[in-house]
Tab-separated table of C-alpha atoms in Angstrom:
chain	number	residue	atom	x	y	z
A	1	MET	CA	-68.784	113.736	-68.165
A	2	ASP	CA	-66.754	116.324	-66.850
A	3	VAL	CA	-68.719	117.834	-64.656
A	4	VAL	CA	-65.386	120.868	-64.143
A	5	PRO	CA	-66.042	122.664	-66.939
A	6	TYR	CA	-69.646	123.073	-66.165
A	7	LEU	CA	-69.579	123.857	-62.598
A	8	SER	CA	-66.774	125.794	-63.391
A	9	ALA	CA	-69.182	127.805	-65.180
A	10	VAL	CA	-71.989	127.698	-62.700
A	11	ILE	CA	-70.120	129.475	-60.024
A	12	LEU	CA	-68.027	132.196	-61.625
A	13	ILE	CA	-71.207	133.402	-64.013
A	14	SER	CA	-72.628	133.072	-59.994
A	15	THR	CA	-69.804	134.669	-58.127
A	16	ILE	CA	-69.749	137.654	-60.739
A	17	ALA	CA	-73.462	138.021	-60.262
A	18	THR	CA	-73.365	137.849	-56.516
A	19	ILE	CA	-70.758	140.379	-56.284
A	20	PHE	CA	-72.921	143.104	-59.037
A	21	LEU	CA	-75.348	142.891	-56.806
A	22	ALA	CA	-74.411	143.131	-53.618
A	23	VAL	CA	-72.535	146.226	-54.229
A	24	LEU	CA	-75.861	147.399	-56.547
A	25	SER	CA	-77.637	146.499	-52.910
A	26	TYR	CA	-75.858	149.052	-50.937
A	27	ALA	CA	-74.853	151.568	-52.874
A	28	ALA	CA	-79.656	151.036	-52.732
A	29	PHE	CA	-79.009	150.279	-49.385
A	30	LYS	CA	-77.373	153.717	-48.073
A	31	ILE	CA	-79.725	155.597	-52.012
A	32	ARG	CA	-82.997	154.799	-49.404
A	33	ASP	CA	-80.855	156.302	-46.580
A	34	LYS	CA	-80.446	159.567	-47.546
A	35	ARG	CA	-83.945	160.305	-49.126
A	36	LYS	CA	-85.804	158.133	-45.888
A	37	PRO	CA	-87.540	161.974	-44.281
A	38	LYS	CA	-86.587	163.233	-41.539
A	39	ALA	CA	-88.059	164.565	-38.401
A	40	LYS	CA	-89.049	167.840	-37.992
A	41	GLY	CA	-85.459	169.706	-36.251
A	42	ALA	CA	-83.734	166.474	-37.185
A	43	ALA	CA	-81.368	169.525	-38.967
A	44	ALA	CA	-80.956	171.663	-35.927
A	45	ALA	CA	-80.048	168.191	-33.389
A	46	PRO	CA	-77.135	167.592	-31.812
A	47	VAL	CA	-76.128	163.888	-33.491
A	48	TYR	CA	-76.779	160.683	-31.727
A	49	PHE	CA	-74.073	159.413	-32.665
A	50	HIS	CA	-69.884	160.918	-30.387
A	51	ARG	CA	-67.236	158.948	-30.283
A	52	TYR	CA	-65.753	157.969	-27.343
A	53	LYS	CA	-64.098	159.262	-24.788
A	54	PRO	CA	-61.557	157.412	-22.258
A	55	ALA	CA	-61.968	158.296	-19.285
A	56	ALA	CA	-58.922	161.604	-18.418
A	57	GLN	CA	-60.830	163.161	-21.390
A	58	ALA	CA	-64.629	162.404	-20.554
A	59	ALA	CA	-64.160	163.621	-16.580
A	60	ASP	CA	-63.811	167.200	-18.571
A	61	ALA	CA	-66.533	167.484	-20.500
A	62	PRO	CA	-70.332	167.570	-19.533
A	63	GLU	CA	-71.750	164.352	-18.202
A	64	ASP	CA	-74.467	163.757	-20.871
A	65	ALA	CA	-72.177	164.880	-23.642
A	66	ALA	CA	-72.204	161.566	-24.856
A	67	ALA	CA	-75.061	160.341	-26.615
A	68	THR	CA	-78.839	162.812	-27.274
A	69	PRO	CA	-82.034	161.385	-27.850
A	70	SER	CA	-82.015	159.271	-31.457
A	71	GLU	CA	-84.883	159.497	-33.883
A	72	ASP	CA	-85.291	155.838	-33.233
A	73	GLY	CA	-83.749	153.796	-30.931
A	74	ALA	CA	-85.099	150.622	-28.999
B	1	MET	CA	-75.641	110.179	-22.448
B	2	ARG	CA	-76.634	108.099	-25.169
B	3	GLY	CA	-78.035	110.520	-27.774
B	4	LYS	CA	-74.812	113.249	-26.468
B	5	LEU	CA	-72.523	109.944	-27.805
B	6	ARG	CA	-74.277	109.946	-31.138
B	7	TYR	CA	-73.351	113.445	-31.143
B	8	ALA	CA	-69.559	112.514	-31.205
B	9	GLY	CA	-69.853	110.291	-33.765
B	10	LEU	CA	-72.106	112.929	-36.108
B	11	LEU	CA	-69.172	115.144	-35.389
B	12	ALA	CA	-66.094	112.665	-36.661
B	13	LEU	CA	-67.819	111.322	-38.965
B	14	LEU	CA	-67.742	115.764	-40.435
B	15	LEU	CA	-64.181	115.068	-39.389
B	16	LEU	CA	-63.492	113.021	-41.276
B	17	GLY	CA	-65.851	114.647	-43.921
B	18	ILE	CA	-64.311	118.054	-43.593
B	19	THR	CA	-60.877	116.540	-44.362
B	20	GLY	CA	-60.883	114.272	-46.712
B	21	LEU	CA	-63.447	116.524	-48.920
B	22	SER	CA	-60.349	118.966	-48.739
B	23	VAL	CA	-58.059	116.599	-49.287
B	24	GLY	CA	-59.475	115.775	-52.491
B	25	LEU	CA	-60.145	119.641	-53.287
B	26	TYR	CA	-56.694	120.689	-52.994
B	27	GLU	CA	-55.778	117.718	-54.586
B	28	LEU	CA	-57.357	118.296	-57.683
B	29	LEU	CA	-55.601	122.260	-57.890
B	30	ARG	CA	-52.293	120.330	-57.242
B	31	GLY	CA	-52.723	118.314	-60.195
B	32	ALA	CA	-53.728	121.764	-61.740
B	33	LYS	CA	-50.683	122.418	-62.090
B	34	LEU	CA	-52.023	126.186	-62.057
B	35	ASP	CA	-48.999	129.466	-65.103
B	36	LEU	CA	-50.051	132.041	-64.101
B	37	PRO	CA	-47.113	134.452	-65.914
B	38	SER	CA	-47.556	137.521	-62.288
B	39	ALA	CA	-45.894	137.101	-59.126
B	40	PHE	CA	-48.731	138.786	-57.263
B	41	ILE	CA	-51.085	136.728	-58.364
B	42	ARG	CA	-49.209	133.626	-57.661
B	43	VAL	CA	-47.802	135.018	-53.909
B	44	ALA	CA	-51.616	136.479	-53.620
B	45	MET	CA	-52.688	133.372	-54.022
B	46	TRP	CA	-50.933	131.625	-51.873
B	47	VAL	CA	-52.222	133.900	-48.531
B	48	LEU	CA	-55.908	133.167	-49.207
B	49	PHE	CA	-55.155	129.560	-48.984
B	50	ALA	CA	-52.488	130.264	-46.438
B	51	PHE	CA	-55.950	131.621	-45.220
B	52	LEU	CA	-58.342	129.060	-45.874
B	53	VAL	CA	-56.102	126.682	-43.559
B	54	LEU	CA	-56.797	128.966	-40.739
B	55	LEU	CA	-60.738	129.250	-41.733
B	56	ILE	CA	-60.777	125.304	-41.650
B	57	LEU	CA	-58.797	125.159	-38.481
B	58	ARG	CA	-61.285	128.426	-36.692
B	59	TYR	CA	-64.388	125.762	-37.776
B	60	VAL	CA	-62.746	122.625	-36.795
B	61	GLY	CA	-61.955	124.074	-33.723
B	62	LEU	CA	-65.385	125.630	-32.856
B	63	LEU	CA	-66.728	122.355	-33.663
B	64	TRP	CA	-64.558	120.663	-31.240
B	65	PHE	CA	-64.810	123.461	-28.305
B	66	SER	CA	-68.993	123.707	-28.888
B	67	TYR	CA	-68.675	119.748	-28.561
B	68	LEU	CA	-66.531	119.764	-25.593
B	69	ASN	CA	-69.195	123.114	-23.221
B	70	HIS	CA	-72.777	120.646	-24.737
B	71	LEU	CA	-70.874	117.526	-23.384
B	72	GLU	CA	-71.162	119.438	-20.174
B	73	ARG	CA	-74.287	120.958	-20.363
B	74	ASP	CA	-75.959	120.242	-17.188
B	75	ASP	CA	-79.940	119.376	-17.660
B	76	GLU	CA	-80.948	119.189	-13.926
B	77	ASP	CA	-83.413	122.055	-12.482
B	78	PRO	CA	-81.717	124.587	-10.308
B	79	LEU	CA	-80.903	124.151	-7.082
B	80	HIS	CA	-82.375	127.523	-6.227
B	81	MET	CA	-84.294	129.980	-8.858
B	82	PRO	CA	-83.707	133.150	-7.497
B	83	PRO	CA	-86.445	135.980	-9.030
B	84	VAL	CA	-85.706	137.600	-12.100
B	85	THR	CA	-87.007	140.844	-14.070
B	86	ILE	CA	-87.201	140.779	-17.568
B	87	LEU	CA	-86.264	143.901	-19.877
B	88	VAL	CA	-88.786	144.817	-22.503
B	89	PRO	CA	-87.096	147.972	-24.286
B	90	ALA	CA	-89.695	149.746	-26.456
B	91	TYR	CA	-89.476	152.106	-29.516
B	92	ASN	CA	-92.496	151.392	-31.574
B	93	GLU	CA	-92.688	147.789	-30.659
B	94	GLY	CA	-97.034	147.708	-31.326
B	95	ALA	CA	-96.762	145.011	-33.855
B	96	CYS	CA	-95.129	143.136	-31.258
B	97	ILE	CA	-95.441	143.840	-28.121
B	98	GLN	CA	-98.504	142.037	-27.483
B	99	GLY	CA	-97.074	138.815	-28.282
B	100	SER	CA	-94.109	139.136	-26.970
B	101	ILE	CA	-95.713	139.681	-23.351
B	102	ARG	CA	-97.863	136.788	-24.047
B	103	SER	CA	-94.792	134.449	-24.835
B	104	LEU	CA	-93.089	136.025	-21.630
B	105	LEU	CA	-96.656	135.324	-19.862
B	106	GLU	CA	-95.525	131.608	-20.107
B	107	LEU	CA	-92.316	131.383	-19.242
B	108	ASP	CA	-91.614	128.020	-16.706
B	109	TYR	CA	-90.315	130.173	-13.429
B	110	PRO	CA	-91.830	130.317	-9.934
B	111	ARG	CA	-91.181	133.972	-9.662
B	112	TYR	CA	-90.545	136.677	-12.255
B	113	GLU	CA	-91.459	140.754	-12.831
B	114	ILE	CA	-91.931	141.955	-17.076
B	115	LEU	CA	-90.683	145.231	-17.066
B	116	VAL	CA	-92.114	146.918	-20.310
B	117	ILE	CA	-90.080	150.286	-21.455
B	118	ASP	CA	-91.797	152.349	-23.704
B	119	ASP	CA	-89.173	154.513	-25.538
B	120	GLY	CA	-91.474	157.102	-26.414
B	121	SER	CA	-93.215	155.302	-28.295
B	122	LYS	CA	-94.633	157.055	-31.924
B	123	ASP	CA	-97.070	154.243	-31.877
B	124	ASP	CA	-99.655	152.355	-29.847
B	125	THR	CA	-96.994	150.538	-27.854
B	126	TYR	CA	-97.336	152.275	-24.198
B	127	VAL	CA	-101.563	151.139	-24.291
B	128	LYS	CA	-101.014	147.866	-25.915
B	129	ALA	CA	-98.388	146.877	-23.344
B	130	ALA	CA	-100.711	148.322	-20.076
B	131	VAL	CA	-104.042	146.058	-21.010
B	132	TYR	CA	-101.062	143.756	-19.208
B	133	GLU	CA	-99.581	145.904	-16.775
B	134	GLY	CA	-100.681	144.246	-13.172
B	135	ASP	CA	-100.161	140.615	-10.823
B	136	HIS	CA	-100.693	137.812	-13.469
B	137	GLY	CA	-100.051	135.035	-10.571
B	138	ARG	CA	-95.930	133.795	-11.182
B	139	ALA	CA	-95.047	137.395	-13.347
B	140	THR	CA	-96.347	141.068	-12.347
B	141	VAL	CA	-95.782	143.255	-15.298
B	142	ARG	CA	-95.188	147.259	-15.332
B	143	VAL	CA	-95.166	148.835	-17.969
B	144	ILE	CA	-92.860	152.800	-18.129
B	145	THR	CA	-93.177	154.961	-19.793
B	146	LYS	CA	-89.995	157.334	-20.904
B	147	PRO	CA	-89.536	160.431	-23.373
B	148	ASN	CA	-87.231	158.295	-26.366
B	149	GLY	CA	-83.478	158.202	-25.959
B	150	GLY	CA	-82.821	155.076	-27.283
B	151	LYS	CA	-82.329	151.765	-26.224
B	152	ALA	CA	-79.469	151.241	-24.313
B	153	ARG	CA	-80.708	154.379	-21.967
B	154	ALA	CA	-84.509	152.457	-21.729
B	155	LEU	CA	-82.256	149.175	-20.583
B	156	ASN	CA	-80.044	151.123	-17.876
B	157	THR	CA	-83.882	152.704	-16.264
B	158	GLY	CA	-85.068	149.347	-16.215
B	159	ILE	CA	-82.537	147.553	-14.595
B	160	SER	CA	-82.583	151.034	-11.720
B	161	GLN	CA	-86.024	149.746	-11.613
B	162	ALA	CA	-85.637	146.361	-11.273
B	163	THR	CA	-86.215	144.446	-7.852
B	164	SER	CA	-84.293	141.331	-8.756
B	165	ASP	CA	-80.920	140.295	-8.589
B	166	PHE	CA	-80.700	139.636	-12.067
B	167	ILE	CA	-81.544	140.956	-14.937
B	168	LEU	CA	-82.715	139.845	-18.448
B	169	CYS	CA	-82.289	142.022	-20.994
B	170	MET	CA	-85.028	141.627	-24.707
B	171	ASP	CA	-85.540	143.171	-27.247
B	172	GLY	CA	-89.779	144.445	-27.241
B	173	ASP	CA	-90.051	141.812	-30.841
B	174	SER	CA	-88.996	138.818	-29.146
B	175	ALA	CA	-90.942	136.234	-27.514
B	176	LEU	CA	-89.345	133.431	-25.798
B	177	HIS	CA	-89.566	130.156	-24.971
B	178	PRO	CA	-90.646	128.789	-21.897
B	179	ALA	CA	-87.667	126.625	-19.802
B	180	THR	CA	-85.945	130.538	-20.636
B	181	LEU	CA	-85.361	131.578	-17.249
B	182	ARG	CA	-84.717	127.980	-15.925
B	183	ARG	CA	-81.720	126.779	-17.639
B	184	ALA	CA	-79.833	130.503	-17.765
B	185	ILE	CA	-80.755	130.594	-13.629
B	186	ARG	CA	-79.048	127.462	-13.753
B	187	HIS	CA	-74.805	129.351	-14.346
B	188	PHE	CA	-75.090	131.915	-11.611
B	189	GLU	CA	-73.650	129.293	-9.400
B	190	ASP	CA	-71.156	129.483	-10.035
B	191	PRO	CA	-70.909	133.375	-9.054
B	192	HIS	CA	-67.659	133.933	-11.057
B	193	ILE	CA	-70.337	134.679	-14.177
B	194	GLY	CA	-72.092	138.096	-14.401
B	195	ALA	CA	-74.157	136.697	-17.156
B	196	VAL	CA	-75.475	133.952	-19.909
B	197	ALA	CA	-75.937	134.296	-23.881
B	198	GLY	CA	-79.029	132.651	-25.216
B	199	SER	CA	-79.741	131.357	-28.000
B	200	VAL	CA	-80.968	133.472	-30.469
B	201	LYS	CA	-83.628	131.542	-33.470
B	202	VAL	CA	-85.714	133.140	-36.411
B	203	VAL	CA	-89.609	133.212	-36.211
B	204	ASN	CA	-90.257	134.145	-39.303
B	205	ARG	CA	-89.009	131.658	-42.081
B	206	THR	CA	-90.792	132.727	-44.632
B	207	ASN	CA	-88.590	133.263	-47.737
B	208	LEU	CA	-85.256	132.168	-49.444
B	209	LEU	CA	-83.754	135.287	-46.858
B	210	SER	CA	-85.429	134.295	-44.193
B	211	CYS	CA	-84.725	130.651	-43.670
B	212	LEU	CA	-80.795	131.873	-44.549
B	213	GLN	CA	-80.398	134.273	-41.430
B	214	ALA	CA	-82.526	131.326	-39.566
B	215	LEU	CA	-79.088	129.031	-40.536
B	216	GLU	CA	-76.776	131.585	-40.020
B	217	TYR	CA	-78.055	132.322	-36.513
B	218	ILE	CA	-77.957	128.635	-35.991
B	219	GLU	CA	-74.457	127.788	-37.414
B	220	GLY	CA	-72.540	131.121	-37.706
B	221	LEU	CA	-74.013	132.764	-33.913
B	222	ASN	CA	-74.341	130.394	-31.662
B	223	MET	CA	-72.251	127.941	-32.360
B	224	VAL	CA	-69.504	130.394	-32.060
B	225	ARG	CA	-71.282	131.055	-28.600
B	226	ALA	CA	-70.743	127.268	-27.028
B	227	ALA	CA	-67.631	127.242	-27.966
B	228	GLN	CA	-66.758	130.698	-26.864
B	229	GLY	CA	-68.604	129.254	-24.347
B	230	PHE	CA	-66.389	126.758	-23.344
B	231	PHE	CA	-64.128	129.348	-22.354
B	232	ARG	CA	-66.663	131.379	-20.513
B	233	LEU	CA	-65.748	134.069	-23.079
B	234	VAL	CA	-68.582	134.562	-25.011
B	235	ASN	CA	-68.025	138.256	-27.131
B	236	ILE	CA	-71.411	139.726	-28.143
B	237	ILE	CA	-74.442	139.062	-25.758
B	238	PRO	CA	-76.996	139.268	-28.795
B	239	GLY	CA	-79.783	141.480	-27.936
B	240	PRO	CA	-82.529	140.108	-28.161
B	241	ILE	CA	-81.543	137.385	-25.366
B	242	GLY	CA	-79.193	138.621	-22.056
B	243	ILE	CA	-79.141	137.065	-18.030
B	244	PHE	CA	-77.190	139.628	-16.043
B	245	ARG	CA	-76.594	139.443	-12.708
B	246	LYS	CA	-77.643	142.930	-11.254
B	247	SER	CA	-74.372	142.948	-9.217
B	248	ALA	CA	-72.175	143.141	-12.941
B	249	LEU	CA	-74.172	145.616	-14.583
B	250	GLN	CA	-74.147	147.213	-12.056
B	251	LYS	CA	-70.815	147.432	-10.988
B	252	VAL	CA	-69.508	147.885	-15.228
B	253	GLY	CA	-72.204	150.957	-15.300
B	254	GLY	CA	-75.014	149.987	-17.603
B	255	TYR	CA	-75.170	150.370	-20.827
B	256	ASP	CA	-73.095	152.972	-22.541
B	257	HIS	CA	-75.422	154.801	-25.504
B	258	ASP	CA	-71.717	155.717	-27.663
B	259	THR	CA	-71.667	152.701	-30.007
B	260	PHE	CA	-74.626	151.573	-32.293
B	261	ALA	CA	-74.005	147.825	-30.683
B	262	GLU	CA	-74.833	148.140	-27.022
B	263	ASP	CA	-75.006	144.870	-26.385
B	264	CYS	CA	-71.861	143.858	-27.649
B	265	ASP	CA	-70.379	147.418	-25.939
B	266	LEU	CA	-71.624	145.531	-22.249
B	267	THR	CA	-70.424	142.525	-22.800
B	268	LEU	CA	-66.792	143.888	-24.302
B	269	LYS	CA	-66.878	145.528	-20.252
B	270	LEU	CA	-68.355	142.640	-18.257
B	271	LEU	CA	-65.332	140.286	-19.902
B	272	MET	CA	-62.661	143.011	-19.460
B	273	GLU	CA	-64.410	143.190	-15.461
B	274	GLY	CA	-63.451	140.714	-15.146
B	275	TRP	CA	-66.559	138.121	-15.535
B	276	GLN	CA	-67.033	134.814	-17.242
B	277	ILE	CA	-69.419	135.127	-19.505
B	278	GLN	CA	-71.055	131.608	-20.639
B	279	TYR	CA	-73.229	130.571	-23.943
B	280	GLU	CA	-76.848	128.577	-22.466
B	281	PRO	CA	-78.851	127.087	-25.789
B	282	GLY	CA	-80.980	126.301	-23.831
B	283	SER	CA	-81.843	130.135	-23.259
B	284	ILE	CA	-83.813	130.936	-26.432
B	285	ALA	CA	-85.338	134.290	-27.816
B	286	TYR	CA	-87.616	133.586	-31.234
B	287	THR	CA	-86.914	137.095	-32.715
B	288	GLU	CA	-87.973	138.310	-36.322
B	289	ALA	CA	-85.305	138.607	-39.540
B	290	PRO	CA	-85.327	141.684	-42.256
B	291	GLU	CA	-86.620	139.685	-44.902
B	292	LYS	CA	-85.742	141.514	-47.812
B	293	LEU	CA	-82.550	142.561	-48.622
B	294	LEU	CA	-82.672	145.836	-48.189
B	295	ASP	CA	-83.584	145.642	-44.763
B	296	LEU	CA	-80.408	143.162	-44.315
B	297	LEU	CA	-78.577	144.938	-45.194
B	298	LYS	CA	-79.330	148.181	-43.371
B	299	GLN	CA	-79.277	145.605	-40.004
B	300	ARG	CA	-76.112	144.424	-41.218
B	301	TYR	CA	-74.625	147.769	-42.022
B	302	ARG	CA	-75.588	148.719	-37.915
B	303	TRP	CA	-74.417	145.369	-36.602
B	304	THR	CA	-70.708	145.923	-38.393
B	305	ARG	CA	-70.166	149.973	-37.515
B	306	GLY	CA	-71.332	149.014	-33.842
B	307	ILE	CA	-69.184	145.961	-32.926
B	308	LEU	CA	-66.238	148.291	-35.036
B	309	GLN	CA	-67.081	150.891	-31.914
B	310	ALA	CA	-67.092	148.686	-29.297
B	311	ILE	CA	-63.487	146.933	-30.498
B	312	SER	CA	-62.393	151.335	-30.344
B	313	LYS	CA	-63.122	151.678	-26.798
B	314	HIS	CA	-61.154	148.478	-25.941
B	315	LYS	CA	-58.563	149.191	-28.066
B	316	ARG	CA	-55.620	149.353	-25.890
B	317	THR	CA	-56.365	145.621	-24.666
B	318	LEU	CA	-55.698	144.152	-27.765
B	319	VAL	CA	-52.089	144.504	-27.336
B	320	ASP	CA	-52.039	145.197	-23.544
B	321	PRO	CA	-53.169	141.841	-21.682
B	322	ARG	CA	-53.437	142.526	-18.818
B	323	ARG	CA	-57.104	141.977	-18.826
B	324	GLY	CA	-56.426	138.573	-19.488
B	325	VAL	CA	-55.592	136.795	-22.263
B	326	GLY	CA	-57.629	135.617	-23.246
B	327	VAL	CA	-59.911	138.683	-23.336
B	328	THR	CA	-57.097	139.460	-25.912
B	329	PHE	CA	-57.370	137.052	-27.430
B	330	THR	CA	-61.213	137.883	-27.921
B	331	LEU	CA	-60.845	140.986	-29.138
B	332	TRP	CA	-58.482	139.933	-31.799
B	333	TYR	CA	-61.282	137.362	-32.423
B	334	MET	CA	-63.480	139.684	-33.580
B	335	ILE	CA	-61.626	141.721	-35.612
B	336	PHE	CA	-60.587	138.290	-36.898
B	337	GLU	CA	-64.322	138.068	-37.847
B	338	GLY	CA	-65.271	141.716	-38.649
B	339	ILE	CA	-62.569	142.819	-41.080
B	340	MET	CA	-60.067	140.551	-41.918
B	341	TRP	CA	-62.461	137.110	-42.495
B	342	PRO	CA	-64.889	140.054	-45.140
B	343	SER	CA	-62.362	141.352	-46.544
B	344	MET	CA	-60.690	138.390	-47.616
B	345	ASN	CA	-63.377	137.178	-48.719
B	346	CYS	CA	-64.507	139.514	-50.851
B	347	PHE	CA	-60.363	139.923	-52.019
B	348	ALA	CA	-60.399	136.314	-52.642
B	349	ASN	CA	-63.178	136.369	-54.839
B	350	VAL	CA	-62.781	139.578	-57.217
B	351	LEU	CA	-59.374	138.134	-57.779
B	352	PHE	CA	-60.414	134.243	-58.777
B	353	VAL	CA	-62.776	135.573	-61.008
B	354	TYR	CA	-60.104	137.979	-62.997
B	355	VAL	CA	-57.996	134.921	-62.787
B	356	ALA	CA	-61.034	132.803	-64.508
B	357	THR	CA	-61.711	135.013	-67.888
B	358	LYS	CA	-58.425	136.071	-67.516
B	359	TYR	CA	-56.662	133.140	-67.913
B	360	GLY	CA	-59.728	130.408	-68.012
B	361	THR	CA	-59.139	128.589	-65.247
B	362	ALA	CA	-61.741	128.817	-62.119
B	363	LEU	CA	-60.230	125.683	-60.470
B	364	PRO	CA	-58.712	128.173	-57.830
B	365	LEU	CA	-62.753	129.648	-57.460
B	366	ILE	CA	-64.192	126.640	-57.279
B	367	LEU	CA	-61.829	125.435	-54.707
B	368	TRP	CA	-62.298	128.634	-52.325
B	369	TRP	CA	-66.049	128.193	-52.877
B	370	GLY	CA	-66.707	124.425	-52.688
B	371	GLN	CA	-63.750	124.660	-49.345
B	372	LEU	CA	-65.645	126.704	-47.524
B	373	THR	CA	-69.676	124.771	-48.069
B	374	VAL	CA	-68.013	121.817	-47.237
B	375	LEU	CA	-67.282	123.069	-43.728
B	376	ASP	CA	-70.626	125.316	-43.825
B	377	LEU	CA	-72.412	122.196	-44.463
B	378	ALA	CA	-70.326	119.864	-42.397
B	379	ALA	CA	-71.245	123.702	-39.704
B	380	ALA	CA	-74.929	123.717	-40.329
B	381	LEU	CA	-75.992	119.395	-39.755
B	382	TYR	CA	-73.403	119.162	-37.221
B	383	CYS	CA	-75.267	122.423	-35.436
B	384	VAL	CA	-79.357	121.713	-36.225
B	385	VAL	CA	-78.896	118.545	-35.144
B	386	VAL	CA	-77.830	118.475	-31.970
B	387	GLU	CA	-79.941	122.231	-31.768
B	388	GLU	CA	-82.599	120.045	-32.696
B	389	GLU	CA	-83.321	121.885	-35.836
B	390	ARG	CA	-85.187	120.903	-38.402
B	391	LEU	CA	-82.641	118.917	-40.730
B	392	SER	CA	-83.849	120.864	-44.075
B	393	LEU	CA	-82.278	123.570	-43.420
B	394	VAL	CA	-78.952	122.093	-44.171
B	395	PRO	CA	-79.133	122.593	-47.207
B	396	TYR	CA	-79.340	126.473	-47.177
B	397	ALA	CA	-75.868	126.539	-46.557
B	398	ILE	CA	-75.311	125.940	-50.049
B	399	PHE	CA	-76.904	129.116	-51.232
B	400	TYR	CA	-75.696	130.502	-47.784
B	401	ARG	CA	-71.361	130.122	-49.314
B	402	ALA	CA	-72.453	130.747	-52.782
B	403	PHE	CA	-74.663	133.730	-52.572
B	404	PHE	CA	-75.291	135.454	-48.806
B	405	ALA	CA	-72.445	135.468	-47.517
B	406	LEU	CA	-70.722	137.443	-50.376
B	407	THR	CA	-72.871	140.249	-50.098
B	408	ILE	CA	-72.833	141.032	-46.930
B	409	ASP	CA	-69.043	140.302	-46.733
B	410	VAL	CA	-69.402	142.558	-48.832
B	411	ALA	CA	-71.477	145.470	-47.150
B	412	LYS	CA	-69.374	144.296	-44.136
B	413	LEU	CA	-66.714	146.045	-46.046
B	414	PHE	CA	-68.377	149.446	-47.020
B	415	ALA	CA	-69.282	149.736	-43.762
B	416	THR	CA	-65.934	148.934	-41.967
B	417	ALA	CA	-64.644	152.278	-44.628
B	418	GLU	CA	-67.038	154.331	-43.062
B	419	GLU	CA	-66.791	153.227	-40.166
B	420	LEU	CA	-62.515	154.560	-41.111
B	421	LEU	CA	-63.407	157.436	-42.451
B	422	LYS	CA	-66.116	158.389	-38.982
B	423	LEU	CA	-69.081	158.717	-41.787
B	424	ARG	CA	-72.052	159.623	-39.905
B	425	MET	CA	-74.268	157.318	-39.326
B	426	ASP	CA	-78.278	157.286	-36.742
B	427	TRP	CA	-79.966	154.410	-35.634
B	428	GLY	CA	-81.729	152.128	-38.517
B	429	LYS	CA	-84.462	150.678	-36.444
B	430	LEU	CA	-86.453	147.626	-39.077
B	431	ASP	CA	-90.323	148.334	-39.476
B	432	ARG	CA	-91.077	145.354	-37.705
B	433	ILE	CA	-93.952	142.600	-39.097
B	434	GLY	CA	-95.987	141.718	-36.727
B	435	ARG	CA	-95.131	136.838	-36.563
B	436	ILE	CA	-94.284	137.327	-33.389
């Protein structure tokens, strides 16, 4: 019995399903992330992450400008 | 020694198996005489199969060097056992913190300090940790609290308060194996070693997703670290368990807080400063893995963007090997694992699905999937045996390749795109279940 056609069908279907589910899951993750309740004053608070500046540029910036307190950290 | 020789036989058998099955799969494809009219598809397929050969070399290389590192392992007790400070940063870890501290009190080590840093938790983390404060014979527990400022700041606070020359950094939601310190500290007899990466294992193997992660941690992460450890070039000291020379931490300025993968960033800073980093499989941290898909994606999203941010900080070394050829190679390897492989895997799957539906042949897809599954099964078997894990984890390698890896790679691809577009992100803290 030639198993290749069956194997092909199983792998093909599972791959297509996985690709769709992976994209949908990622979209669901992003939607859930956007919907999560924000802490009070979060809008006014600075963003936690600031891009790294090389030492030469950072020397001009305030010492603690690299980051500000996040809502959840550890 | 007998055990090691047994592993040599297993490794030889696996390498032979990989070769035999790979040749078989390629013969299958060659015999099929694919007739593809599109030049683009033909070129793309050749590129992908060349990439597959690269992956075979990657797996064989990792297996080989992790075996060499295994041969170098010395099971003797260390000559000296200096005091160690264990830093436990905790933010809203009320569900896990007492379990973590209890596991730390059972460590087999003559003298150590446990320093819990409550990072301004909103739950009862501080109260629960403070119950254990005081002298416990070999161990002393201290608990300090500070306003919330992120894990990196909490760890830096701990480093400044630590009284020992060696520091173990871990997560508040992890537990340690009793031999962890004893196994790790002996590597520091070599003055070039700045840090030792431990082995992370999943404790909550309760469903398919967490079992797949259990396998991934053993095969995907620990095997790579073991191979990198042979060159003393481990590229990520995992957050749940890293042991550091305090002077090395002070020299690089502790943890930075400008990336979302502070453990990876610190590791790269140590390598850039010329410190060597070893892997110790006997130093084990047990951690909770996400049990739900969306939580897993949240975690991987943060890892991917954090690692890219850490690479970006040191991008000059990508083209300037003055910090050491090994360090430059390590950075390129991180790009390979973080960007190239996930991209190629997604592209390959989409292309082969297109070829199968358009031209009616799924053979390229079978070859791709089959080859990677063979490699994963071989690596899983080797790692499970060497790490004395349950053999029942090995068959998960099939599900790992069929569903898990592709799903994670799609998330990595999106996360990479968002990082390149510099989209805003925040910490994705997982809700802990409290199984530790």
